[in-house]
mmCIF file of C-alpha atoms in Angstrom:
data_model
loop_
_atom_site.group_PDB
_atom_site.id
_atom_site.type_symbol
_atom_site.label_atom_id
_atom_site.label_comp_id
_atom_site.label_asym_id
_atom_site.label_seq_id
_atom_site.Cartn_x
_atom_site.Cartn_y
_atom_site.Cartn_z
ATOM 1 C CA UNK A 64 9.432 22.718 -1.891
ATOM 2 C CA UNK A 65 11.282 21.067 -4.775
ATOM 3 C CA UNK A 66 9.559 19.454 -7.719
ATOM 4 C CA UNK A 67 10.846 16.154 -9.077
ATOM 5 C CA UNK A 68 10.348 15.000 -12.656
ATOM 6 C CA UNK A 69 10.114 11.292 -13.435
ATOM 7 C CA UNK A 70 10.232 9.763 -16.917
ATOM 8 C CA UNK A 71 9.287 6.092 -17.284
ATOM 9 C CA UNK A 72 11.616 4.666 -19.936
ATOM 10 C CA UNK A 73 10.291 1.113 -19.667
ATOM 11 C CA UNK A 74 10.397 -1.903 -17.389
ATOM 12 C CA UNK A 75 12.159 -0.815 -14.177
ATOM 13 C CA UNK A 76 14.010 2.015 -15.898
ATOM 14 C CA UNK A 77 13.150 5.594 -14.982
ATOM 15 C CA UNK A 78 14.884 8.958 -15.173
ATOM 16 C CA UNK A 79 14.618 11.083 -12.020
ATOM 17 C CA UNK A 80 15.412 14.795 -12.372
ATOM 18 C CA UNK A 81 15.670 16.918 -9.250
ATOM 19 C CA UNK A 82 17.783 19.818 -8.033
ATOM 20 C CA UNK A 83 20.105 19.744 -11.039
ATOM 21 C CA UNK A 84 20.622 15.958 -10.837
ATOM 22 C CA UNK A 85 19.699 13.413 -13.513
ATOM 23 C CA UNK A 86 19.476 9.969 -11.910
ATOM 24 C CA UNK A 87 18.753 6.751 -13.803
ATOM 25 C CA UNK A 88 17.220 3.673 -12.183
ATOM 26 C CA UNK A 89 17.851 0.028 -13.165
ATOM 27 C CA UNK A 90 18.949 0.807 -16.747
ATOM 28 C CA UNK A 91 17.802 -1.570 -19.501
ATOM 29 C CA UNK A 92 18.493 -0.522 -23.092
ATOM 30 C CA UNK A 93 18.820 -3.768 -25.052
ATOM 31 C CA UNK A 94 16.531 -4.162 -28.075
ATOM 32 C CA UNK A 95 13.625 -6.628 -27.808
ATOM 33 C CA UNK A 96 13.984 -10.309 -28.610
ATOM 34 C CA UNK A 97 16.903 -11.224 -26.361
ATOM 35 C CA UNK A 98 16.702 -13.959 -23.738
ATOM 36 C CA UNK A 99 18.080 -13.537 -20.217
ATOM 37 C CA UNK A 100 19.006 -16.423 -17.947
ATOM 38 C CA UNK A 101 18.599 -15.845 -14.219
ATOM 39 C CA UNK A 102 20.021 -19.102 -12.911
ATOM 40 C CA UNK A 103 18.482 -22.388 -11.709
ATOM 41 C CA UNK A 104 16.826 -22.852 -15.104
ATOM 42 C CA UNK A 105 14.894 -19.585 -15.085
ATOM 43 C CA UNK A 106 14.856 -17.231 -18.057
ATOM 44 C CA UNK A 107 12.894 -14.427 -19.657
ATOM 45 C CA UNK A 108 12.581 -12.883 -23.093
ATOM 46 C CA UNK A 109 12.532 -9.132 -23.667
ATOM 47 C CA UNK A 110 9.348 -8.209 -25.508
ATOM 48 C CA UNK A 111 9.606 -4.424 -25.871
ATOM 49 C CA UNK A 112 12.551 -2.086 -26.374
ATOM 50 C CA UNK A 113 13.171 1.130 -24.399
ATOM 51 C CA UNK A 114 10.973 4.123 -25.180
ATOM 52 C CA UNK A 115 14.075 6.349 -25.174
ATOM 53 C CA UNK A 116 17.396 5.181 -26.592
ATOM 54 C CA UNK A 117 20.431 5.516 -24.381
ATOM 55 C CA UNK A 118 22.098 7.868 -26.877
ATOM 56 C CA UNK A 119 19.138 10.236 -26.578
ATOM 57 C CA UNK A 120 19.131 10.437 -22.775
ATOM 58 C CA UNK A 121 21.608 13.244 -22.351
ATOM 59 C CA UNK A 122 24.026 13.397 -19.408
ATOM 60 C CA UNK A 123 23.437 11.094 -16.444
ATOM 61 C CA UNK A 124 24.917 12.014 -13.058
ATOM 62 C CA UNK A 125 24.150 8.846 -11.117
ATOM 63 C CA UNK A 126 22.693 5.389 -11.621
ATOM 64 C CA UNK A 127 20.760 3.314 -9.081
ATOM 65 C CA UNK A 128 21.092 -0.415 -9.796
ATOM 66 C CA UNK A 129 19.019 -2.538 -7.423
ATOM 67 C CA UNK A 130 20.962 -5.643 -8.503
ATOM 68 C CA UNK A 131 23.358 -6.466 -11.309
ATOM 69 C CA UNK A 132 22.739 -10.155 -11.949
ATOM 70 C CA UNK A 133 19.338 -10.035 -13.681
ATOM 71 C CA UNK A 134 19.145 -8.681 -17.217
ATOM 72 C CA UNK A 135 15.777 -7.034 -16.649
ATOM 73 C CA UNK A 136 17.449 -4.677 -14.162
ATOM 74 C CA UNK A 137 20.874 -4.190 -15.740
ATOM 75 C CA UNK A 138 21.347 -5.483 -19.272
ATOM 76 C CA UNK A 139 24.566 -5.677 -21.327
ATOM 77 C CA UNK A 140 23.887 -2.447 -23.235
ATOM 78 C CA UNK A 141 23.458 -0.494 -20.019
ATOM 79 C CA UNK A 142 26.365 -2.151 -18.246
ATOM 80 C CA UNK A 143 28.691 -1.079 -21.047
ATOM 81 C CA UNK A 144 27.539 2.517 -20.574
ATOM 82 C CA UNK A 145 27.915 2.696 -16.781
ATOM 83 C CA UNK A 146 31.418 4.257 -16.954
ATOM 84 C CA UNK A 147 29.959 7.163 -18.982
ATOM 85 C CA UNK A 148 27.101 7.866 -16.566
ATOM 86 C CA UNK A 149 28.748 9.094 -13.397
ATOM 87 C CA UNK A 150 28.576 7.144 -10.138
ATOM 88 C CA UNK A 151 26.658 3.860 -9.894
ATOM 89 C CA UNK A 152 25.071 2.930 -6.564
ATOM 90 C CA UNK A 153 24.235 -0.724 -6.069
ATOM 91 C CA UNK A 154 24.745 -3.720 -3.773
ATOM 92 C CA UNK A 155 28.151 -4.482 -2.304
ATOM 93 C CA UNK A 156 28.390 -7.670 -4.360
ATOM 94 C CA UNK A 157 27.542 -5.790 -7.547
ATOM 95 C CA UNK A 158 30.116 -3.084 -6.799
ATOM 96 C CA UNK A 159 32.850 -5.739 -6.589
ATOM 97 C CA UNK A 160 31.696 -7.260 -9.862
ATOM 98 C CA UNK A 161 31.175 -4.037 -11.821
ATOM 99 C CA UNK A 162 34.171 -2.085 -10.525
ATOM 100 C CA UNK A 163 34.872 1.384 -11.872
ATOM 101 C CA UNK A 164 33.036 4.325 -10.337
ATOM 102 C CA UNK A 165 30.668 2.130 -8.347
ATOM 103 C CA UNK A 166 29.594 2.430 -4.716
ATOM 104 C CA UNK A 167 28.328 -0.663 -2.899
ATOM 105 C CA UNK A 168 25.634 -0.318 -0.250
ATOM 106 C CA UNK A 169 23.976 -2.751 2.132
ATOM 107 C CA UNK A 170 20.498 -2.118 3.494
ATOM 108 C CA UNK A 171 20.391 1.134 5.534
ATOM 109 C CA UNK A 172 23.826 2.283 4.382
ATOM 110 C CA UNK A 173 23.847 5.924 3.291
ATOM 111 C CA UNK A 174 25.899 8.105 0.976
ATOM 112 C CA UNK A 175 25.518 11.605 -0.427
ATOM 113 C CA UNK A 176 25.344 13.142 -3.889
ATOM 114 C CA UNK A 177 27.035 16.543 -3.770
ATOM 115 C CA UNK A 178 28.156 19.028 -6.423
ATOM 116 C CA UNK A 179 28.386 22.822 -6.696
ATOM 117 C CA UNK A 180 25.077 24.419 -7.644
ATOM 118 C CA UNK A 181 23.046 21.272 -6.979
ATOM 119 C CA UNK A 182 20.935 20.021 -4.123
ATOM 120 C CA UNK A 183 22.646 17.708 -1.668
ATOM 121 C CA UNK A 184 20.859 14.346 -1.941
ATOM 122 C CA UNK A 185 21.215 11.603 0.666
ATOM 123 C CA UNK A 186 20.910 8.095 -0.779
ATOM 124 C CA UNK A 187 19.872 5.336 1.596
ATOM 125 C CA UNK A 188 19.819 1.696 0.523
ATOM 126 C CA UNK A 189 16.621 -0.034 1.635
ATOM 127 C CA UNK A 190 16.024 -3.753 2.206
ATOM 128 C CA UNK A 191 14.622 -6.106 -0.443
ATOM 129 C CA UNK A 192 13.876 -9.812 -0.611
ATOM 130 C CA UNK A 193 13.649 -10.928 -4.222
ATOM 131 C CA UNK A 194 11.508 -14.009 -3.605
ATOM 132 C CA UNK A 195 9.989 -16.241 -0.937
ATOM 133 C CA UNK A 196 11.555 -16.742 2.489
ATOM 134 C CA UNK A 197 14.888 -18.527 2.189
ATOM 135 C CA UNK A 198 15.437 -17.595 -1.458
ATOM 136 C CA UNK A 199 18.212 -15.048 -0.864
ATOM 137 C CA UNK A 200 21.082 -17.490 -1.587
ATOM 138 C CA UNK A 201 19.449 -18.240 -4.951
ATOM 139 C CA UNK A 202 18.158 -14.816 -5.997
ATOM 140 C CA UNK A 203 21.133 -12.866 -4.660
ATOM 141 C CA UNK A 204 21.350 -9.482 -2.910
ATOM 142 C CA UNK A 205 19.001 -6.662 -3.927
ATOM 143 C CA UNK A 206 18.457 -3.162 -2.533
ATOM 144 C CA UNK A 207 15.999 -0.357 -3.032
ATOM 145 C CA UNK A 208 16.881 3.326 -2.689
ATOM 146 C CA UNK A 209 15.558 6.288 -0.771
ATOM 147 C CA UNK A 210 16.477 9.808 -1.897
ATOM 148 C CA UNK A 211 16.254 12.647 0.603
ATOM 149 C CA UNK A 212 16.997 16.332 0.147
ATOM 150 C CA UNK A 213 16.253 19.588 1.931
ATOM 151 C CA UNK A 214 12.842 21.055 1.214
ATOM 152 C CA UNK A 215 10.897 17.835 0.763
ATOM 153 C CA UNK A 216 7.431 18.646 2.034
ATOM 154 C CA UNK A 217 5.831 15.229 1.594
ATOM 155 C CA UNK A 218 8.799 12.984 2.294
ATOM 156 C CA UNK A 219 11.555 10.971 0.666
ATOM 157 C CA UNK A 220 11.523 9.497 -2.827
ATOM 158 C CA UNK A 221 11.633 5.705 -2.538
ATOM 159 C CA UNK A 222 12.471 3.227 -5.295
ATOM 160 C CA UNK A 223 11.385 -0.117 -3.853
ATOM 161 C CA UNK A 224 13.607 -2.338 -6.026
ATOM 162 C CA UNK A 225 12.647 -5.898 -6.938
ATOM 163 C CA UNK A 226 11.082 -7.373 -3.816
ATOM 164 C CA UNK A 227 8.123 -9.126 -2.316
ATOM 165 C CA UNK A 228 6.302 -7.700 0.685
ATOM 166 C CA UNK A 229 8.033 -8.857 3.866
ATOM 167 C CA UNK A 230 9.216 -7.498 7.211
ATOM 168 C CA UNK A 231 12.058 -5.528 5.622
ATOM 169 C CA UNK A 232 9.559 -3.395 3.691
ATOM 170 C CA UNK A 233 7.402 -2.997 6.773
ATOM 171 C CA UNK A 234 10.539 -1.667 8.465
ATOM 172 C CA UNK A 235 10.877 0.920 5.678
ATOM 173 C CA UNK A 236 7.333 2.052 6.418
ATOM 174 C CA UNK A 237 8.283 2.531 10.070
ATOM 175 C CA UNK A 238 11.613 4.267 9.487
ATOM 176 C CA UNK A 239 10.986 6.527 6.492
ATOM 177 C CA UNK A 240 8.457 9.178 5.632
ATOM 178 C CA UNK A 241 7.839 8.490 1.944
ATOM 179 C CA UNK A 242 6.472 11.175 -0.344
ATOM 180 C CA UNK A 243 6.993 9.730 -3.826
ATOM 181 C CA UNK A 244 7.258 6.012 -4.471
ATOM 182 C CA UNK A 245 8.463 4.135 -7.546
ATOM 183 C CA UNK A 246 6.910 0.753 -6.869
ATOM 184 C CA UNK A 247 8.235 -2.375 -8.594
ATOM 185 C CA UNK A 248 5.401 -4.760 -9.395
ATOM 186 C CA UNK A 249 4.989 -7.443 -12.089
ATOM 187 C CA UNK A 250 4.301 -10.531 -9.932
ATOM 188 C CA UNK A 251 7.336 -12.311 -11.376
ATOM 189 C CA UNK A 252 6.883 -16.100 -11.404
ATOM 190 C CA UNK A 253 8.436 -19.063 -13.175
ATOM 191 C CA UNK A 254 5.504 -21.433 -13.013
ATOM 192 C CA UNK A 255 7.140 -24.490 -14.546
ATOM 193 C CA UNK A 256 10.105 -24.322 -12.179
ATOM 194 C CA UNK A 257 9.009 -22.654 -8.956
ATOM 195 C CA UNK A 258 5.238 -22.990 -9.048
ATOM 196 C CA UNK A 259 3.285 -20.087 -7.631
ATOM 197 C CA UNK A 260 6.154 -18.559 -5.690
ATOM 198 C CA UNK A 261 6.526 -14.882 -6.594
ATOM 199 C CA UNK A 262 9.757 -12.934 -6.890
ATOM 200 C CA UNK A 263 8.289 -9.424 -6.996
ATOM 201 C CA UNK A 264 5.124 -7.903 -5.593
ATOM 202 C CA UNK A 265 1.772 -8.302 -7.226
ATOM 203 C CA UNK A 266 -0.785 -5.496 -6.948
ATOM 204 C CA UNK A 267 -2.393 -7.011 -3.846
ATOM 205 C CA UNK A 268 0.906 -6.816 -1.981
ATOM 206 C CA UNK A 269 1.488 -3.377 -3.469
ATOM 207 C CA UNK A 270 -1.864 -2.289 -2.059
ATOM 208 C CA UNK A 271 -0.892 -3.510 1.404
ATOM 209 C CA UNK A 272 2.414 -1.670 1.149
ATOM 210 C CA UNK A 273 0.685 1.557 0.135
ATOM 211 C CA UNK A 274 -1.574 1.289 3.170
ATOM 212 C CA UNK A 275 1.528 0.999 5.345
ATOM 213 C CA UNK A 276 3.651 3.709 3.713
ATOM 214 C CA UNK A 277 0.907 6.187 2.755
ATOM 215 C CA UNK A 278 2.909 8.001 0.051
ATOM 216 C CA UNK A 279 1.636 11.143 -1.637
ATOM 217 C CA UNK A 280 2.676 10.075 -5.145
ATOM 218 C CA UNK A 281 2.880 6.512 -6.474
ATOM 219 C CA UNK A 282 4.335 5.550 -9.862
ATOM 220 C CA UNK A 283 4.425 1.810 -10.671
ATOM 221 C CA UNK A 284 7.305 0.414 -12.751
ATOM 222 C CA UNK A 285 8.674 -3.074 -13.579
ATOM 223 C CA UNK A 286 5.419 -4.654 -14.777
ATOM 224 C CA UNK A 287 5.791 -4.782 -18.586
ATOM 225 C CA UNK A 288 8.254 -5.586 -21.325
ATOM 226 C CA UNK A 289 9.518 -9.080 -20.316
ATOM 227 C CA UNK A 290 7.911 -12.509 -20.517
ATOM 228 C CA UNK A 291 8.391 -13.344 -16.828
ATOM 229 C CA UNK A 292 6.043 -10.598 -15.669
ATOM 230 C CA UNK A 293 2.796 -12.354 -14.772
ATOM 231 C CA UNK A 294 0.657 -9.328 -13.902
ATOM 232 C CA UNK A 295 0.474 -6.342 -16.228
ATOM 233 C CA UNK A 296 -0.976 -2.893 -15.848
ATOM 234 C CA UNK A 297 -4.601 -3.737 -16.680
ATOM 235 C CA UNK A 298 -4.985 -6.245 -13.856
ATOM 236 C CA UNK A 299 -2.883 -4.274 -11.368
ATOM 237 C CA UNK A 300 -4.742 -1.057 -12.112
ATOM 238 C CA UNK A 301 -8.030 -2.632 -11.030
ATOM 239 C CA UNK A 302 -6.573 -3.693 -7.687
ATOM 240 C CA UNK A 303 -5.013 -0.269 -7.033
ATOM 241 C CA UNK A 304 -7.979 1.730 -8.306
ATOM 242 C CA UNK A 305 -8.875 3.215 -4.909
ATOM 243 C CA UNK A 306 -5.395 4.691 -4.427
ATOM 244 C CA UNK A 307 -3.987 7.763 -6.135
ATOM 245 C CA UNK A 308 -1.615 5.984 -8.513
ATOM 246 C CA UNK A 309 -0.006 7.575 -11.578
ATOM 247 C CA UNK A 310 0.548 5.101 -14.398
ATOM 248 C CA UNK A 311 3.116 6.403 -16.877
ATOM 249 C CA UNK A 312 3.287 4.883 -20.325
ATOM 250 C CA UNK A 313 6.860 4.236 -21.474
ATOM 251 C CA UNK A 314 8.266 7.577 -22.624
ATOM 252 C CA UNK A 315 5.797 9.583 -20.521
ATOM 253 C CA UNK A 316 6.952 12.181 -17.961
ATOM 254 C CA UNK A 317 5.347 13.432 -14.758
ATOM 255 C CA UNK A 318 6.402 16.279 -12.461
ATOM 256 C CA UNK A 319 5.274 15.945 -8.846
ATOM 257 C CA UNK A 320 5.761 17.952 -5.684
ATOM 258 C CA UNK A 321 8.277 16.387 -3.360
#
């Protein structure tokens, strides 16, 4: 059995430490106050800065970027640092855009992290739909990530990425045994432009997904720090109260059994 340590840095950004690897998810290190434009008239303002500055992170071996075109998942500060952080795994479109030491993956593509003295970790891209049916041409490609290594007793570590609940996630529940889950929530909406359509899961959808996946450990991320999040921790926590969910404040660390 191998323990995995997860530090919630803020927003979607987390540091995963396992088997000698230090893996960063959806890095966002801009200071608060900036505005980010997502296309088609949508925008968001950053309300809170990262709990840990990029310069204080230490070495990073790999970065998981669910998508490159939204500043709440990869902001300019983080993008400038990607060449210093080892290999970046992301969508195929993002890999073409970002260049450098970047690997592009489509849903269900796999690759492997390998180095002397470290666990071999298989990375599998998982499907996402970042909005209502038919929104893919507008919202662009997004992937989640599953991490699998030898000795996992409870199952794979799954980072859902920015997505609503749809058949692609139900397929994940059928195909993967998930032990630890970093679940993107936030119920992203742009009410004046797209009404009540959501672009990430709310807690009700998260609850349905948990009932499908049945993970051992659940850590929510991507629900605070930007103005376009419509459902914060307080409301989501009430909905998910009957499940064993670990809420990490920004800067807080948790070690769980994989």
